[in-house]
């Protein structure tokens, strides 16, 4: 539930290496949910966007107003010690320390365990390097591949730590947004 921990875990995914090695550099990193559209988030909020967000100041992270989002980047060589060091510092700030090569909560002593839940074995080649990086941080990370029915039940019951999510949509955000963001969809 800690955003700092979630952000630290994001630093274990090496998009540049994955794209180059597994996908022959065919992808461009999305930096916004609506990349390549008028609705894309770019830089700090301005004008009407800032006006709307001001109503939620104090309820949303303060970084929304001070820091433009940029996903973690690497040199694409497959082991980003700089990103893992940054993730380690973030985890320490969030109250997690490595004890005997295991990342543990400083207050409870609980080990950090993360299961990546997949419903297709083809995703394993993408998740495995991330698991390797998590283990470098002391996280007890695993991959579990389940059938479609079990996957759907676990996702609907929020019984997962990390999943691969695919949200199909058109180039110009349209009707599919109703299925993702409305109260009825929730």
PDB file of C-alpha atoms in Angstrom:
ATOM      1  CA  UNK A   1       0.000   0.000   0.000  1.00  0.00           C
ATOM      2  CA  UNK A   2       3.038   2.296   0.154  1.00  0.00           C
ATOM      3  CA  UNK A   3       3.519   4.358  -3.029  1.00  0.00           C
ATOM      4  CA  UNK A   4       7.261   4.603  -2.349  1.00  0.00           C
ATOM      5  CA  UNK A   5       7.538   0.798  -2.353  1.00  0.00           C
ATOM      6  CA  UNK A   6       5.545   0.578  -5.596  1.00  0.00           C
ATOM      7  CA  UNK A   7       7.801   3.187  -7.163  1.00  0.00           C
ATOM      8  CA  UNK A   8      10.909   1.316  -5.999  1.00  0.00           C
ATOM      9  CA  UNK A   9       9.613  -1.911  -7.550  1.00  0.00           C
ATOM     10  CA  UNK A  10       9.148  -0.051 -10.861  1.00  0.00           C
ATOM     11  CA  UNK A  11      12.903   0.519 -10.882  1.00  0.00           C
ATOM     12  CA  UNK A  12      13.438  -3.255 -11.152  1.00  0.00           C
ATOM     13  CA  UNK A  13      11.904  -3.343 -14.648  1.00  0.00           C
ATOM     14  CA  UNK A  14      14.488  -2.606 -17.346  1.00  0.00           C
ATOM     15  CA  UNK A  15      12.324  -1.497 -20.277  1.00  0.00           C
ATOM     16  CA  UNK A  16      15.278  -0.572 -22.468  1.00  0.00           C
ATOM     17  CA  UNK A  17      16.920  -4.005 -22.135  1.00  0.00           C
ATOM     18  CA  UNK A  18      13.605  -5.831 -22.526  1.00  0.00           C
ATOM     19  CA  UNK A  19      12.675  -3.831 -25.620  1.00  0.00           C
ATOM     20  CA  UNK A  20      16.099  -4.258 -27.244  1.00  0.00           C
ATOM     21  CA  UNK A  21      16.672  -7.907 -26.347  1.00  0.00           C
ATOM     22  CA  UNK A  22      13.217  -9.455 -26.445  1.00  0.00           C
ATOM     23  CA  UNK A  23      11.334  -7.190 -28.850  1.00  0.00           C
ATOM     24  CA  UNK A  24      14.049  -6.051 -31.280  1.00  0.00           C
ATOM     25  CA  UNK A  25      13.506  -2.399 -30.284  1.00  0.00           C
ATOM     26  CA  UNK A  26       9.979  -2.334 -31.691  1.00  0.00           C
ATOM     27  CA  UNK A  27       8.345  -0.476 -28.797  1.00  0.00           C
ATOM     28  CA  UNK A  28       8.360   3.107 -27.579  1.00  0.00           C
ATOM     29  CA  UNK A  29       8.024   3.633 -23.851  1.00  0.00           C
ATOM     30  CA  UNK A  30       4.682   5.104 -22.871  1.00  0.00           C
ATOM     31  CA  UNK A  31       5.191   8.071 -20.595  1.00  0.00           C
ATOM     32  CA  UNK A  32       1.501   8.770 -20.178  1.00  0.00           C
ATOM     33  CA  UNK A  33      -1.621   6.655 -20.156  1.00  0.00           C
ATOM     34  CA  UNK A  34      -2.761   8.517 -23.264  1.00  0.00           C
ATOM     35  CA  UNK A  35       0.607   8.798 -25.026  1.00  0.00           C
ATOM     36  CA  UNK A  36       0.538  10.339 -28.505  1.00  0.00           C
ATOM     37  CA  UNK A  37      -2.817  12.039 -27.978  1.00  0.00           C
ATOM     38  CA  UNK A  38      -4.102  15.445 -26.860  1.00  0.00           C
ATOM     39  CA  UNK A  39      -4.860  13.866 -23.474  1.00  0.00           C
ATOM     40  CA  UNK A  40      -1.257  12.805 -22.842  1.00  0.00           C
ATOM     41  CA  UNK A  41       0.333  14.071 -19.666  1.00  0.00           C
ATOM     42  CA  UNK A  42       3.368  16.189 -20.503  1.00  0.00           C
ATOM     43  CA  UNK A  43       5.494  18.017 -17.985  1.00  0.00           C
ATOM     44  CA  UNK A  44       3.850  19.805 -15.097  1.00  0.00           C
ATOM     45  CA  UNK A  45       0.134  20.593 -15.175  1.00  0.00           C
ATOM     46  CA  UNK A  46      -0.776  23.928 -16.739  1.00  0.00           C
ATOM     47  CA  UNK A  47      -3.845  25.972 -17.543  1.00  0.00           C
ATOM     48  CA  UNK A  48      -7.110  24.001 -17.421  1.00  0.00           C
ATOM     49  CA  UNK A  49      -5.403  20.818 -16.167  1.00  0.00           C
ATOM     50  CA  UNK A  50      -3.860  22.742 -13.271  1.00  0.00           C
ATOM     51  CA  UNK A  51      -7.192  24.438 -12.565  1.00  0.00           C
ATOM     52  CA  UNK A  52      -8.915  21.035 -12.265  1.00  0.00           C
ATOM     53  CA  UNK A  53      -6.131  19.538 -10.141  1.00  0.00           C
ATOM     54  CA  UNK A  54      -6.084  22.498  -7.733  1.00  0.00           C
ATOM     55  CA  UNK A  55      -9.451  21.303  -6.383  1.00  0.00           C
ATOM     56  CA  UNK A  56      -7.703  18.104  -5.233  1.00  0.00           C
ATOM     57  CA  UNK A  57      -4.531  19.624  -3.755  1.00  0.00           C
ATOM     58  CA  UNK A  58      -3.882  17.896  -0.444  1.00  0.00           C
ATOM     59  CA  UNK A  59      -5.783  14.787  -1.585  1.00  0.00           C
ATOM     60  CA  UNK A  60      -3.371  13.768  -4.346  1.00  0.00           C
ATOM     61  CA  UNK A  61       0.414  13.430  -4.137  1.00  0.00           C
ATOM     62  CA  UNK A  62       2.143  16.828  -3.984  1.00  0.00           C
ATOM     63  CA  UNK A  63       4.575  15.621  -6.667  1.00  0.00           C
ATOM     64  CA  UNK A  64       1.758  16.015  -9.218  1.00  0.00           C
ATOM     65  CA  UNK A  65       2.358  19.777  -8.919  1.00  0.00           C
ATOM     66  CA  UNK A  66       6.161  19.765  -8.629  1.00  0.00           C
ATOM     67  CA  UNK A  67       7.659  16.865 -10.591  1.00  0.00           C
ATOM     68  CA  UNK A  68       6.945  15.774 -14.161  1.00  0.00           C
ATOM     69  CA  UNK A  69       6.571  12.010 -14.425  1.00  0.00           C
ATOM     70  CA  UNK A  70       9.377  10.126 -16.125  1.00  0.00           C
ATOM     71  CA  UNK A  71       9.557   6.339 -16.031  1.00  0.00           C
ATOM     72  CA  UNK A  72      12.839   4.786 -14.859  1.00  0.00           C
ATOM     73  CA  UNK A  73      15.402   4.494 -17.659  1.00  0.00           C
ATOM     74  CA  UNK A  74      18.531   2.392 -18.095  1.00  0.00           C
ATOM     75  CA  UNK A  75      21.409   1.988 -20.520  1.00  0.00           C
ATOM     76  CA  UNK A  76      19.780  -1.201 -21.835  1.00  0.00           C
ATOM     77  CA  UNK A  77      22.665  -3.488 -20.896  1.00  0.00           C
ATOM     78  CA  UNK A  78      20.522  -5.678 -18.624  1.00  0.00           C
ATOM     79  CA  UNK A  79      21.768  -4.709 -15.193  1.00  0.00           C
ATOM     80  CA  UNK A  80      21.158  -1.215 -13.988  1.00  0.00           C
ATOM     81  CA  UNK A  81      23.023  -0.821 -10.736  1.00  0.00           C
ATOM     82  CA  UNK A  82      22.041   2.878 -10.643  1.00  0.00           C
ATOM     83  CA  UNK A  83      18.322   2.024 -10.733  1.00  0.00           C
ATOM     84  CA  UNK A  84      18.714  -0.734  -8.156  1.00  0.00           C
ATOM     85  CA  UNK A  85      20.635   1.621  -5.848  1.00  0.00           C
ATOM     86  CA  UNK A  86      17.847   4.183  -6.227  1.00  0.00           C
ATOM     87  CA  UNK A  87      15.222   1.497  -5.516  1.00  0.00           C
ATOM     88  CA  UNK A  88      17.190   0.395  -2.448  1.00  0.00           C
ATOM     89  CA  UNK A  89      17.282   3.968  -1.090  1.00  0.00           C
ATOM     90  CA  UNK A  90      13.534   4.306  -1.652  1.00  0.00           C
ATOM     91  CA  UNK A  91      12.866   1.025   0.149  1.00  0.00           C
ATOM     92  CA  UNK A  92      15.025   2.130   3.076  1.00  0.00           C
ATOM     93  CA  UNK A  93      13.080   5.410   3.291  1.00  0.00           C
ATOM     94  CA  UNK A  94       9.879   3.341   3.342  1.00  0.00           C
ATOM     95  CA  UNK A  95      11.166   1.314   6.318  1.00  0.00           C
ATOM     96  CA  UNK A  96      12.630  -1.758   4.613  1.00  0.00           C
ATOM     97  CA  UNK A  97      16.184  -3.007   5.240  1.00  0.00           C
ATOM     98  CA  UNK A  98      18.191  -5.987   4.043  1.00  0.00           C
ATOM     99  CA  UNK A  99      18.960  -8.492   6.821  1.00  0.00           C
ATOM    100  CA  UNK A 100      20.854 -11.639   5.825  1.00  0.00           C
ATOM    101  CA  UNK A 101      20.136 -10.953   2.132  1.00  0.00           C
ATOM    102  CA  UNK A 102      16.369 -10.663   2.750  1.00  0.00           C
ATOM    103  CA  UNK A 103      14.477  -7.367   2.564  1.00  0.00           C
ATOM    104  CA  UNK A 104      12.585  -6.973   5.832  1.00  0.00           C
ATOM    105  CA  UNK A 105      10.254  -4.405   7.326  1.00  0.00           C
ATOM    106  CA  UNK A 106      12.210  -2.557  10.013  1.00  0.00           C
ATOM    107  CA  UNK A 107       9.245  -2.517  12.417  1.00  0.00           C
ATOM    108  CA  UNK A 108       7.742  -5.979  11.960  1.00  0.00           C
ATOM    109  CA  UNK A 109      10.655  -8.028  10.607  1.00  0.00           C
ATOM    110  CA  UNK A 110       8.325  -9.317   7.858  1.00  0.00           C
ATOM    111  CA  UNK A 111      10.111 -10.314   4.652  1.00  0.00           C
ATOM    112  CA  UNK A 112       8.999  -8.621   1.460  1.00  0.00           C
ATOM    113  CA  UNK A 113       7.507 -11.235  -0.828  1.00  0.00           C
ATOM    114  CA  UNK A 114       6.198 -10.383  -4.280  1.00  0.00           C
ATOM    115  CA  UNK A 115       4.428 -12.839  -6.543  1.00  0.00           C
ATOM    116  CA  UNK A 116       4.020 -11.882 -10.182  1.00  0.00           C
ATOM    117  CA  UNK A 117       0.780 -13.522 -11.276  1.00  0.00           C
ATOM    118  CA  UNK A 118       0.570 -14.435 -14.975  1.00  0.00           C
ATOM    119  CA  UNK A 119      -2.002 -16.224 -17.101  1.00  0.00           C
ATOM    120  CA  UNK A 120       0.302 -16.875 -20.048  1.00  0.00           C
ATOM    121  CA  UNK A 121       3.695 -18.542 -19.971  1.00  0.00           C
ATOM    122  CA  UNK A 122       4.870 -16.174 -22.718  1.00  0.00           C
ATOM    123  CA  UNK A 123       4.963 -13.320 -20.177  1.00  0.00           C
ATOM    124  CA  UNK A 124       7.513 -15.201 -18.061  1.00  0.00           C
ATOM    125  CA  UNK A 125      10.448 -14.157 -20.241  1.00  0.00           C
ATOM    126  CA  UNK A 126       9.513 -10.525 -19.583  1.00  0.00           C
ATOM    127  CA  UNK A 127       8.926 -10.944 -15.846  1.00  0.00           C
ATOM    128  CA  UNK A 128      11.959 -13.143 -15.098  1.00  0.00           C
ATOM    129  CA  UNK A 129      14.597 -10.365 -15.417  1.00  0.00           C
ATOM    130  CA  UNK A 130      12.478  -8.198 -13.122  1.00  0.00           C
ATOM    131  CA  UNK A 131      12.382 -11.029 -10.559  1.00  0.00           C
ATOM    132  CA  UNK A 132      16.171 -11.307 -10.815  1.00  0.00           C
ATOM    133  CA  UNK A 133      16.500  -7.569 -10.114  1.00  0.00           C
ATOM    134  CA  UNK A 134      14.069  -7.773  -7.189  1.00  0.00           C
ATOM    135  CA  UNK A 135      16.126 -10.582  -5.686  1.00  0.00           C
ATOM    136  CA  UNK A 136      19.208  -8.323  -5.922  1.00  0.00           C
ATOM    137  CA  UNK A 137      17.322  -6.008  -3.546  1.00  0.00           C
ATOM    138  CA  UNK A 138      16.506  -8.858  -1.149  1.00  0.00           C
ATOM    139  CA  UNK A 139      12.870  -9.175  -2.261  1.00  0.00           C
ATOM    140  CA  UNK A 140      11.611 -12.754  -2.253  1.00  0.00           C
ATOM    141  CA  UNK A 141      10.096 -12.593  -5.731  1.00  0.00           C
ATOM    142  CA  UNK A 142       8.395 -15.394  -7.624  1.00  0.00           C
ATOM    143  CA  UNK A 143       6.383 -15.926 -10.789  1.00  0.00           C
ATOM    144  CA  UNK A 144       3.166 -17.930 -10.744  1.00  0.00           C
ATOM    145  CA  UNK A 145       1.418 -18.944 -13.961  1.00  0.00           C
ATOM    146  CA  UNK A 146      -2.225 -19.957 -13.555  1.00  0.00           C
ATOM    147  CA  UNK A 147      -5.040 -20.845 -15.939  1.00  0.00           C
ATOM    148  CA  UNK A 148      -7.392 -18.134 -17.210  1.00  0.00           C
ATOM    149  CA  UNK A 149     -10.235 -18.929 -14.799  1.00  0.00           C
ATOM    150  CA  UNK A 150      -7.988 -18.861 -11.731  1.00  0.00           C
ATOM    151  CA  UNK A 151      -6.312 -15.695 -12.997  1.00  0.00           C
ATOM    152  CA  UNK A 152      -9.659 -13.950 -13.447  1.00  0.00           C
ATOM    153  CA  UNK A 153     -10.845 -15.016  -9.978  1.00  0.00           C
ATOM    154  CA  UNK A 154      -7.648 -13.843  -8.319  1.00  0.00           C
ATOM    155  CA  UNK A 155      -7.649 -10.515 -10.134  1.00  0.00           C
ATOM    156  CA  UNK A 156     -11.320  -9.880  -9.335  1.00  0.00           C
ATOM    157  CA  UNK A 157     -10.620 -10.758  -5.688  1.00  0.00           C
ATOM    158  CA  UNK A 158      -7.482  -8.561  -5.596  1.00  0.00           C
ATOM    159  CA  UNK A 159      -5.494 -11.679  -4.665  1.00  0.00           C
ATOM    160  CA  UNK A 160      -2.228 -10.701  -6.326  1.00  0.00           C
ATOM    161  CA  UNK A 161       0.881  -8.610  -5.767  1.00  0.00           C
ATOM    162  CA  UNK A 162       1.789  -7.748  -9.342  1.00  0.00           C
ATOM    163  CA  UNK A 163       0.091  -8.581 -12.650  1.00  0.00           C
ATOM    164  CA  UNK A 164       0.487  -7.734 -16.295  1.00  0.00           C
ATOM    165  CA  UNK A 165      -2.386  -5.549 -17.394  1.00  0.00           C
ATOM    166  CA  UNK A 166      -3.347  -4.926 -20.992  1.00  0.00           C
ATOM    167  CA  UNK A 167      -5.943  -2.271 -21.740  1.00  0.00           C
ATOM    168  CA  UNK A 168      -6.839  -2.093 -25.394  1.00  0.00           C
ATOM    169  CA  UNK A 169      -8.018   1.238 -26.697  1.00  0.00           C
ATOM    170  CA  UNK A 170      -8.165   3.305 -29.820  1.00  0.00           C
ATOM    171  CA  UNK A 171      -5.613   5.940 -30.785  1.00  0.00           C
ATOM    172  CA  UNK A 172      -8.102   8.604 -29.804  1.00  0.00           C
ATOM    173  CA  UNK A 173      -9.508   7.773 -26.365  1.00  0.00           C
ATOM    174  CA  UNK A 174     -13.189   7.027 -26.758  1.00  0.00           C
ATOM    175  CA  UNK A 175     -16.015   4.868 -25.473  1.00  0.00           C
ATOM    176  CA  UNK A 176     -13.713   2.259 -23.945  1.00  0.00           C
ATOM    177  CA  UNK A 177     -12.855   4.807 -21.233  1.00  0.00           C
ATOM    178  CA  UNK A 178     -16.328   4.263 -19.772  1.00  0.00           C
ATOM    179  CA  UNK A 179     -15.315   0.639 -19.093  1.00  0.00           C
ATOM    180  CA  UNK A 180     -12.131   1.674 -17.275  1.00  0.00           C
ATOM    181  CA  UNK A 181     -12.832   4.811 -15.259  1.00  0.00           C
ATOM    182  CA  UNK A 182     -16.525   5.173 -14.382  1.00  0.00           C
ATOM    183  CA  UNK A 183     -18.142   4.365 -11.045  1.00  0.00           C
ATOM    184  CA  UNK A 184     -20.070   1.554 -12.721  1.00  0.00           C
ATOM    185  CA  UNK A 185     -16.845  -0.072 -13.897  1.00  0.00           C
ATOM    186  CA  UNK A 186     -15.379   0.107 -10.407  1.00  0.00           C
TER     187      UNK A 186
END
